CSV table of C-alpha atoms and ligand atoms in Angstrom, one decimal:
chain,number,residue,atom,x,y,z
U,1,MET,CA,114.1,94.1,89.9
U,2,ASN,CA,115.9,92.6,92.9
U,3,THR,CA,114.1,91.2,95.9
U,4,PRO,CA,114.1,93.7,98.8
U,5,GLU,CA,115.7,92.7,102.1
U,6,LEU,CA,113.8,93.4,105.3
U,7,GLY,CA,114.5,97.0,106.5
U,8,LEU,CA,115.9,98.0,103.1
U,9,PRO,CA,114.3,99.6,100.1
U,10,MET,CA,113.7,97.6,96.9
U,11,PRO,CA,116.5,98.4,94.5
U,12,VAL,CA,115.0,100.0,91.4
U,13,PRO,CA,117.8,101.7,89.3
U,14,ALA,CA,117.1,105.0,87.5
U,15,ASN,CA,118.8,106.2,84.4
U,16,GLY,CA,121.8,108.5,84.2
U,17,LEU,CA,123.1,107.8,87.8
U,18,PRO,CA,126.5,106.6,88.9
U,19,ALA,CA,127.0,102.9,89.8
U,20,ARG,CA,128.9,103.8,92.9
U,21,VAL,CA,129.0,106.7,95.4
U,22,ARG,CA,131.8,107.4,97.9
U,23,ILE,CA,130.3,108.8,101.1
U,24,HIS,CA,132.5,111.3,102.9
U,25,GLU,CA,131.3,110.9,106.5
U,26,VAL,CA,131.5,114.1,108.5
U,27,GLY,CA,129.6,113.2,111.7
U,28,ALA,CA,132.6,113.2,114.0
U,29,ARG,CA,133.8,116.6,112.8
U,30,ASP,CA,130.8,118.6,111.4
U,31,GLY,CA,128.4,116.9,113.7
U,32,LEU,CA,130.3,117.0,117.0
U,33,GLN,CA,131.8,120.5,116.5
U,34,ASN,CA,128.3,121.8,116.9
U,35,GLU,CA,127.2,119.9,120.0
U,36,LYS,CA,126.6,122.1,123.1
U,37,ALA,CA,128.2,119.4,125.3
U,38,THR,CA,131.8,118.4,124.5
U,39,VAL,CA,131.8,114.6,123.9
U,40,PRO,CA,134.6,112.8,125.8
U,41,THR,CA,137.6,111.8,123.6
U,42,ALA,CA,137.0,108.1,124.3
U,43,VAL,CA,133.4,108.3,123.0
U,44,LYS,CA,134.5,110.1,119.9
U,45,ALA,CA,137.2,107.4,119.2
U,46,GLU,CA,134.6,104.7,119.7
U,47,PHE,CA,132.2,106.6,117.4
U,48,VAL,CA,134.9,106.7,114.6
U,49,ARG,CA,135.7,103.0,115.2
U,50,ARG,CA,132.0,102.0,114.9
U,51,LEU,CA,131.7,104.2,111.8
U,52,ALA,CA,134.7,102.4,110.2
U,53,GLY,CA,133.0,99.1,111.1
U,54,THR,CA,130.0,100.0,108.9
U,55,GLY,CA,132.0,100.0,105.7
U,56,LEU,CA,132.4,103.8,105.4
U,57,THR,CA,135.8,104.4,103.9
U,58,THR,CA,136.3,108.2,104.5
U,59,ILE,CA,135.6,109.4,108.0
U,60,GLU,CA,136.5,113.1,108.7
U,61,ALA,CA,137.9,112.8,112.2
U,62,THR,CA,138.4,116.3,113.7
U,63,SER,CA,139.9,119.8,113.1
U,64,PHE,CA,143.2,121.3,114.0
U,65,VAL,CA,141.7,124.8,114.5
U,66,HIS,CA,142.1,127.2,117.3
U,67,PRO,CA,140.7,125.5,120.4
U,68,LYS,CA,138.9,128.7,121.5
U,69,TRP,CA,137.1,128.8,118.1
U,70,VAL,CA,135.8,125.2,118.3
U,71,PRO,CA,136.2,124.0,121.9
U,72,GLN,CA,134.4,120.8,121.1
U,73,LEU,CA,137.3,119.6,118.9
U,74,ALA,CA,140.1,120.9,121.2
U,75,ASP,CA,141.2,117.3,121.9
U,76,ALA,CA,142.4,116.6,118.3
U,77,GLU,CA,145.8,115.7,119.6
U,78,GLU,CA,144.4,113.1,122.0
U,79,LEU,CA,141.8,111.8,119.5
U,80,TYR,CA,143.8,111.3,116.4
U,81,PRO,CA,146.3,108.8,117.7
U,82,GLU,CA,143.5,106.7,119.1
U,83,ILE,CA,142.1,106.2,115.6
U,84,SER,CA,145.0,106.6,113.2
U,85,GLY,CA,145.5,102.8,112.8
U,86,LEU,CA,142.0,102.2,111.4
U,87,PRO,CA,142.1,101.0,107.8
U,88,VAL,CA,140.1,104.0,106.5
U,89,SER,CA,140.9,107.5,105.3
U,90,LEU,CA,140.7,110.0,108.1
U,91,PRO,CA,140.8,113.6,106.8
U,92,VAL,CA,141.1,116.5,109.2
U,93,LEU,CA,140.4,120.2,108.9
U,94,VAL,CA,143.4,122.6,109.0
U,95,PRO,CA,142.8,126.3,108.5
U,96,ASN,CA,146.4,127.4,108.3
U,97,GLU,CA,150.0,126.3,108.6
U,98,LYS,CA,149.8,126.0,112.4
U,99,GLY,CA,146.9,123.5,111.9
U,100,LEU,CA,148.9,121.7,109.2
U,101,ASP,CA,151.9,121.3,111.4
U,102,ARG,CA,149.7,119.9,114.2
U,103,ALA,CA,148.1,117.4,111.7
U,104,LEU,CA,151.3,116.4,110.1
U,105,ALA,CA,153.0,115.8,113.4
U,106,LEU,CA,150.4,113.1,114.1
U,107,GLY,CA,150.8,111.5,110.6
U,108,ALA,CA,147.7,112.8,109.0
U,109,ARG,CA,147.7,112.0,105.2
U,110,ARG,CA,144.5,113.9,104.3
U,111,VAL,CA,143.7,117.5,105.1
U,112,ALA,CA,141.0,119.9,104.2
U,113,VAL,CA,141.1,123.7,104.1
U,114,PHE,CA,137.8,125.5,104.2
U,115,ALA,CA,137.1,128.6,102.2
U,116,SER,CA,134.0,130.7,101.9
U,117,ALA,CA,132.1,132.1,98.9
U,118,THR,CA,131.0,135.1,101.0
U,119,GLU,CA,132.9,137.8,102.8
U,120,SER,CA,130.5,137.6,105.9
U,121,PHE,CA,131.2,134.0,106.5
U,122,ALA,CA,134.9,134.3,105.8
U,123,ARG,CA,135.1,136.9,108.5
U,124,ALA,CA,132.9,135.0,111.0
U,125,ASN,CA,134.6,131.6,110.5
U,126,LEU,CA,138.2,132.5,109.7
U,127,ASN,CA,138.6,136.1,110.8
U,128,ARG,CA,139.7,136.9,107.3
U,129,THR,CA,138.4,138.3,103.9
U,130,VAL,CA,137.7,135.7,101.2
U,131,ASP,CA,141.0,136.5,99.5
U,132,GLU,CA,143.0,136.7,102.8
U,133,ALA,CA,141.7,133.2,103.7
U,134,LEU,CA,142.8,132.0,100.2
U,135,ALA,CA,146.2,133.5,100.9
U,136,MET,CA,146.3,131.7,104.2
U,137,PHE,CA,145.5,128.3,102.5
U,138,GLU,CA,148.1,128.6,99.8
U,139,PRO,CA,151.2,127.6,101.8
U,140,VAL,CA,149.1,124.9,103.5
U,141,VAL,CA,148.1,123.4,100.1
U,142,THR,CA,151.7,123.7,98.6
U,143,ARG,CA,153.3,122.1,101.7
U,144,ALA,CA,150.7,119.3,101.9
U,145,LYS,CA,151.0,118.5,98.2
U,146,GLY,CA,154.9,118.5,98.6
U,147,GLN,CA,154.4,115.6,101.1
U,148,ASP,CA,151.9,113.9,98.9
U,149,VAL,CA,149.1,114.6,101.4
U,150,HIS,CA,145.6,114.7,99.9
U,151,VAL,CA,144.0,118.1,100.1
U,152,ARG,CA,140.2,118.8,100.0
U,153,GLY,CA,139.0,122.3,99.6
U,154,TYR,CA,135.7,123.1,101.2
U,155,LEU,CA,133.7,126.0,100.0
U,156,SER,CA,131.0,127.2,102.3
U,157,MET,CA,127.9,129.3,101.5
U,158,CYS,CA,127.7,128.2,97.9
U,159,PHE,CA,124.0,128.8,97.7
U,160,GLY,CA,122.9,131.3,100.4
U,161,ASP,CA,124.5,133.1,103.4
U,162,PRO,CA,122.7,134.1,106.6
U,163,TRP,CA,124.0,137.7,106.4
U,164,GLU,CA,124.1,138.3,102.7
U,165,GLY,CA,121.2,136.3,101.4
U,166,PRO,CA,121.3,134.4,98.1
U,167,VAL,CA,124.8,133.8,96.7
U,168,GLN,CA,125.4,134.3,93.0
U,169,VAL,CA,126.9,131.4,91.0
U,170,PRO,CA,129.9,133.4,89.5
U,171,GLN,CA,131.0,134.3,93.0
U,172,VAL,CA,131.2,130.5,93.9
U,173,VAL,CA,132.9,129.6,90.7
U,174,ARG,CA,135.7,132.1,91.2
U,175,VAL,CA,136.6,130.7,94.7
U,176,CYS,CA,136.3,127.1,93.4
U,177,ARG,CA,138.7,127.9,90.6
U,178,ALA,CA,141.1,129.5,93.0
U,179,LEU,CA,141.1,126.4,95.3
U,180,LEU,CA,141.7,124.1,92.4
U,181,ASP,CA,144.4,126.3,90.9
U,182,MET,CA,146.1,126.3,94.2
U,183,GLY,CA,146.3,122.5,94.0
U,184,CYS,CA,143.4,121.1,96.0
U,185,ASP,CA,142.7,117.5,94.9
U,186,GLU,CA,139.0,117.7,95.4
U,187,LEU,CA,136.4,120.4,96.3
U,188,SER,CA,133.3,120.1,98.5
U,189,LEU,CA,130.5,122.4,97.7
U,190,GLY,CA,128.9,123.4,101.0
U,191,ASP,CA,125.3,124.4,101.4
U,192,THR,CA,126.1,125.5,105.0
U,193,ILE,CA,122.6,126.8,106.0
U,194,GLY,CA,120.6,124.3,103.8
U,195,VAL,CA,118.9,126.7,101.5
U,196,ALA,CA,119.8,125.1,98.2
U,197,THR,CA,117.1,123.6,95.9
U,198,PRO,CA,117.8,121.2,93.0
U,199,GLY,CA,117.7,123.7,90.2
U,200,HIS,CA,120.2,125.8,91.9
U,201,VAL,CA,122.5,122.8,92.4
U,202,THR,CA,122.2,121.9,88.7
U,203,ALA,CA,122.9,125.5,87.7
U,204,LEU,CA,126.1,125.7,89.9
U,205,LEU,CA,127.4,122.4,88.7
U,206,GLY,CA,126.8,123.4,85.0
U,207,ALA,CA,128.6,126.7,85.6
U,208,LEU,CA,131.6,124.9,87.3
U,209,SER,CA,131.8,122.5,84.3
U,210,GLU,CA,131.8,125.5,81.9
U,211,ALA,CA,134.6,127.0,84.0
U,212,GLY,CA,136.6,123.8,83.4
U,213,VAL,CA,136.2,122.3,86.9
U,214,PRO,CA,136.0,118.5,86.3
U,215,VAL,CA,132.9,116.9,88.0
U,216,SER,CA,135.2,114.1,89.2
U,217,ALA,CA,136.9,116.7,91.5
U,218,LEU,CA,133.6,117.7,93.1
U,219,GLY,CA,131.8,116.6,96.2
U,220,VAL,CA,128.5,118.0,97.6
U,221,HIS,CA,127.9,118.9,101.3
U,222,PHE,CA,124.3,119.6,102.0
U,223,HIS,CA,122.8,120.6,105.3
U,224,ASP,CA,119.2,119.6,105.7
U,225,THR,CA,117.7,122.7,107.3
U,226,TYR,CA,114.7,122.8,104.9
U,227,GLY,CA,114.6,119.1,104.1
U,228,GLN,CA,116.1,119.6,100.6
U,229,ALA,CA,119.4,117.7,101.1
U,230,LEU,CA,118.3,114.4,99.5
U,231,ALA,CA,116.6,116.2,96.5
U,232,ASN,CA,119.8,118.3,96.1
U,233,THR,CA,121.9,115.1,96.2
U,234,LEU,CA,119.9,113.5,93.5
U,235,ALA,CA,120.3,116.6,91.3
U,236,ALA,CA,124.1,116.5,91.9
U,237,LEU,CA,124.2,112.7,91.0
U,238,GLN,CA,122.4,113.4,87.8
U,239,GLN,CA,125.2,115.8,86.9
U,240,GLY,CA,127.8,113.1,87.5
U,241,VAL,CA,128.9,113.8,91.1
U,242,THR,CA,130.0,110.7,92.9
U,243,THR,CA,131.3,112.0,96.2
U,244,VAL,CA,128.6,113.0,98.8
U,245,ASP,CA,129.2,114.3,102.3
U,246,ALA,CA,126.9,113.1,105.0
U,247,SER,CA,126.7,112.9,108.8
U,248,ALA,CA,125.8,109.7,110.7
U,249,GLY,CA,122.4,110.3,112.4
U,250,GLY,CA,122.2,113.8,110.8
U,251,LEU,CA,124.4,115.3,113.5
U,252,GLY,CA,125.8,118.7,112.7
U,253,GLY,CA,125.6,122.4,112.0
U,254,CYS,CA,128.2,125.1,112.0
U,255,PRO,CA,129.2,127.1,115.1
U,256,TYR,CA,129.8,130.2,113.0
U,257,ALA,CA,126.6,130.2,110.9
U,258,LYS,CA,123.5,130.6,113.1
U,259,SER,CA,120.9,129.1,110.8
U,260,ALA,CA,122.9,125.9,110.0
U,261,THR,CA,121.4,122.6,111.2
U,262,GLY,CA,122.6,119.1,110.8
U,263,ASN,CA,124.0,117.6,107.6
U,264,LEU,CA,122.2,115.2,105.4
U,265,ALA,CA,122.0,112.1,107.5
U,266,THR,CA,124.1,109.3,106.2
U,267,GLU,CA,121.4,106.8,106.8
U,268,ASP,CA,118.9,108.7,104.7
U,269,LEU,CA,121.5,109.0,101.9
U,270,VAL,CA,122.3,105.2,102.1
U,271,TRP,CA,118.6,104.4,102.1
U,272,MET,CA,118.0,106.4,98.9
U,273,LEU,CA,121.2,105.1,97.1
U,274,ARG,CA,120.4,101.6,98.1
U,275,GLY,CA,116.9,102.0,96.6
U,276,LEU,CA,118.5,103.4,93.4
U,277,GLY,CA,120.8,100.3,93.2
U,278,ILE,CA,123.9,102.5,93.8
U,279,ASP,CA,126.7,100.9,95.7
U,280,THR,CA,128.1,102.6,98.8
U,281,GLY,CA,129.7,99.6,100.6
U,282,VAL,CA,127.8,100.7,103.8
U,283,ASP,CA,125.9,98.3,106.1
U,284,LEU,CA,122.8,100.3,106.9
U,285,GLY,CA,121.9,98.3,110.0
U,286,ARG,CA,125.3,98.8,111.6
U,287,LEU,CA,125.2,102.5,110.8
U,288,VAL,CA,121.7,102.9,112.4
U,289,ALA,CA,123.0,101.0,115.5
U,290,THR,CA,126.0,103.4,115.6
U,291,SER,CA,123.8,106.5,115.4
U,292,VAL,CA,121.4,105.2,118.1
U,293,TRP,CA,124.4,104.5,120.3
U,294,MET,CA,125.7,108.1,119.7
U,295,ALA,CA,122.3,109.6,120.3
U,296,ALA,CA,122.2,107.9,123.7
U,297,HIS,CA,125.6,109.6,124.5
U,298,LEU,CA,124.2,113.0,123.3
U,299,GLY,CA,121.0,112.5,125.3
U,300,ARG,CA,118.6,113.3,122.3
U,301,PRO,CA,117.3,111.2,119.5
U,302,SER,CA,118.7,111.3,116.0
U,303,PRO,CA,116.8,113.7,113.6
U,304,SER,CA,117.4,111.1,110.8
U,305,ARG,CA,114.0,109.8,109.5
U,306,THR,CA,115.7,106.5,108.5
U,307,VAL,CA,117.3,106.1,111.9
U,308,ARG,CA,113.9,106.7,113.5
U,309,ALA,CA,112.1,104.3,111.1
U,310,LEU,CA,114.6,101.5,111.5
U,311,SER,CA,115.2,101.8,115.2
U,312,HIS,CA,111.8,102.8,116.4
U,313,GLN,CA,113.5,105.6,118.3
U,314,GLU,CA,111.2,107.9,120.3
U,315,SER,CA,111.2,111.4,118.9
Z,1,LIG,P1,142.9,134.3,114.3
Z,1,LIG,O1,142.4,134.7,115.6
Z,1,LIG,O2,142.8,135.3,113.2
Z,1,LIG,O3,144.3,133.6,114.4
Z,1,LIG,O4,141.9,133.0,113.9
Z,1,LIG,P2,145.7,134.2,114.2
Z,1,LIG,O5,146.3,133.6,113.0
Z,1,LIG,O6,145.7,135.7,114.4
Z,1,LIG,O7,146.5,133.6,115.5
Z,1,LIG,C1,146.0,133.9,116.8
Z,1,LIG,C2,146.4,132.9,117.8
Z,1,LIG,O8,145.8,131.6,117.5
Z,1,LIG,C3,147.9,132.6,117.8
Z,1,LIG,O9,148.2,132.3,119.2
Z,1,LIG,C4,148.1,131.3,117.0
Z,1,LIG,O10,149.2,130.6,117.3
Z,1,LIG,C5,146.8,130.6,117.3
Z,1,LIG,P3,148.9,133.3,120.2
Z,1,LIG,O11,150.2,133.7,119.5
Z,1,LIG,O12,147.9,134.4,120.3
Z,1,LIG,O13,149.1,132.5,121.4
Z,1,LIG,N1,146.4,129.7,116.3
Z,1,LIG,C6,146.2,128.4,116.4
Z,1,LIG,N2,146.2,127.6,117.4
Z,1,LIG,C7,146.0,126.2,117.2
Z,1,LIG,N3,145.6,125.7,116.0
Z,1,LIG,C8,145.6,126.5,114.9
Z,1,LIG,C9,145.9,127.9,115.1
Z,1,LIG,N4,145.9,128.9,114.3
Z,1,LIG,C10,146.2,130.0,115.0
Z,1,LIG,N5,145.3,126.0,113.7
Z,1,LIG,C11,141.8,130.9,112.8
Z,1,LIG,C12,142.1,132.4,112.6
Z,1,LIG,C13,141.7,130.4,111.3
Z,1,LIG,C14,142.8,130.2,113.5
Z,1,LIG,C15,140.4,130.8,113.5
Z,1,LIG,O14,139.5,131.6,112.8
Z,1,LIG,C16,139.9,129.4,113.5
Z,1,LIG,O15,140.4,128.5,114.1
Z,1,LIG,N6,138.7,129.2,112.8
Z,1,LIG,C17,138.2,127.8,112.7
Z,1,LIG,C18,136.6,127.9,112.6
Z,1,LIG,C19,136.1,126.5,112.4
Z,1,LIG,O16,136.7,125.5,112.6
Z,1,LIG,N7,134.8,126.5,111.9
Z,1,LIG,C20,134.1,125.2,111.6
Z,1,LIG,C21,134.6,124.5,110.4
Z,1,LIG,S1,134.0,125.1,108.8
Z,1,LIG,C22,132.5,124.4,108.6
Z,1,LIG,O17,132.0,123.8,109.5
Z,1,LIG,C23,131.9,124.4,107.2
Z,1,LIG,C24,132.0,123.1,106.5
Z,1,LIG,O18,131.3,122.0,107.2
Z,1,LIG,C25,131.4,123.2,105.1
Z,1,LIG,C26,130.0,123.8,105.1
Z,1,LIG,O19,129.1,123.3,105.7
Z,1,LIG,O20,129.8,124.8,104.5
Z,1,LIG,C27,133.5,122.7,106.3
Z,2,LIG,MG1,129.2,121.7,107.1
């Protein structure tokens, strides 16, 4: 066993887990899209710069969606050039060709389309049926791949849906396969409202593997509504997943899914991975400082337990 550092857990590895995990940081996008107040562009740019300074390598920056649908991210054109020179990957969300055009015009090299496993959320989030949304993504993915742009395919409501209740595994597998067959480089399995539990995660990953979806192409995206996000992450790591989405300070939610709360906090994830001896390349102290700084801008404390414990932030 290694000696613990102050403010860090003692690294005690467990069997059957990966040596390294890539964190896909979504605080600037999934987090800020759900804030009541719109954060000034300069503060967002500084947030992304500080996140890049923590060792995070993938920082989802913003969305090129209709500004009326997500007003908090309507400044994508102003923000992206402020941060595009950073030595990190900066994926952006694009729902359609119009969004792709806007992103490519600014030099984006990583985009993400975002599908739904359920009809209700496809309608609420994209004004489309599930299959109409897939048809909307097809030219986006084809054109992006034609320019060697990396494409992530999000899939929301993989476990439960606020209108439809529990979501059946085959329903999720079908849309995952469609996204992969379309040419997406990776998929992110979204528990948009945070209702998943570890057995359900294991069952979905098993079914995807049986359907020929390689685990190396999968990331997990857990919201922490019921405090299950870390347990679900561990279940996913045990199945071989090595890409985990998280949001600095636990910012987040989804403006089109009422019961969604913040994502798994990146600090809570880093604390657990560090304790398991899994490398992330992230400096936890710097990350906590970044979230405390952001919380001051938002006027409320971070919900992350690790941020609170390490910063003695008032709740
Ligand atoms: P629509 O109203 O059906 O759009 O919305 P449309 O195609 O009919 O076009 C209507 C107008 O919008 C046209 O303008 C278009 O040009 C314009 P007009 O001719 O009327 O002047 N328009 C655009 N403008 C700017 N950028 C664009 C764009 N597209 C069309 N990209 C649309 C369809 C997809 C646009 C809309 O539903 C939308 O923007 N939705 C985005 C919703 C969103 O961003 N949700 C949050 C992200 S998803 C999420 O958080 C979940 C995730 O975290 C995973 C998880 O947790 O599960 C990823
Ligand atoms: Mg999300």
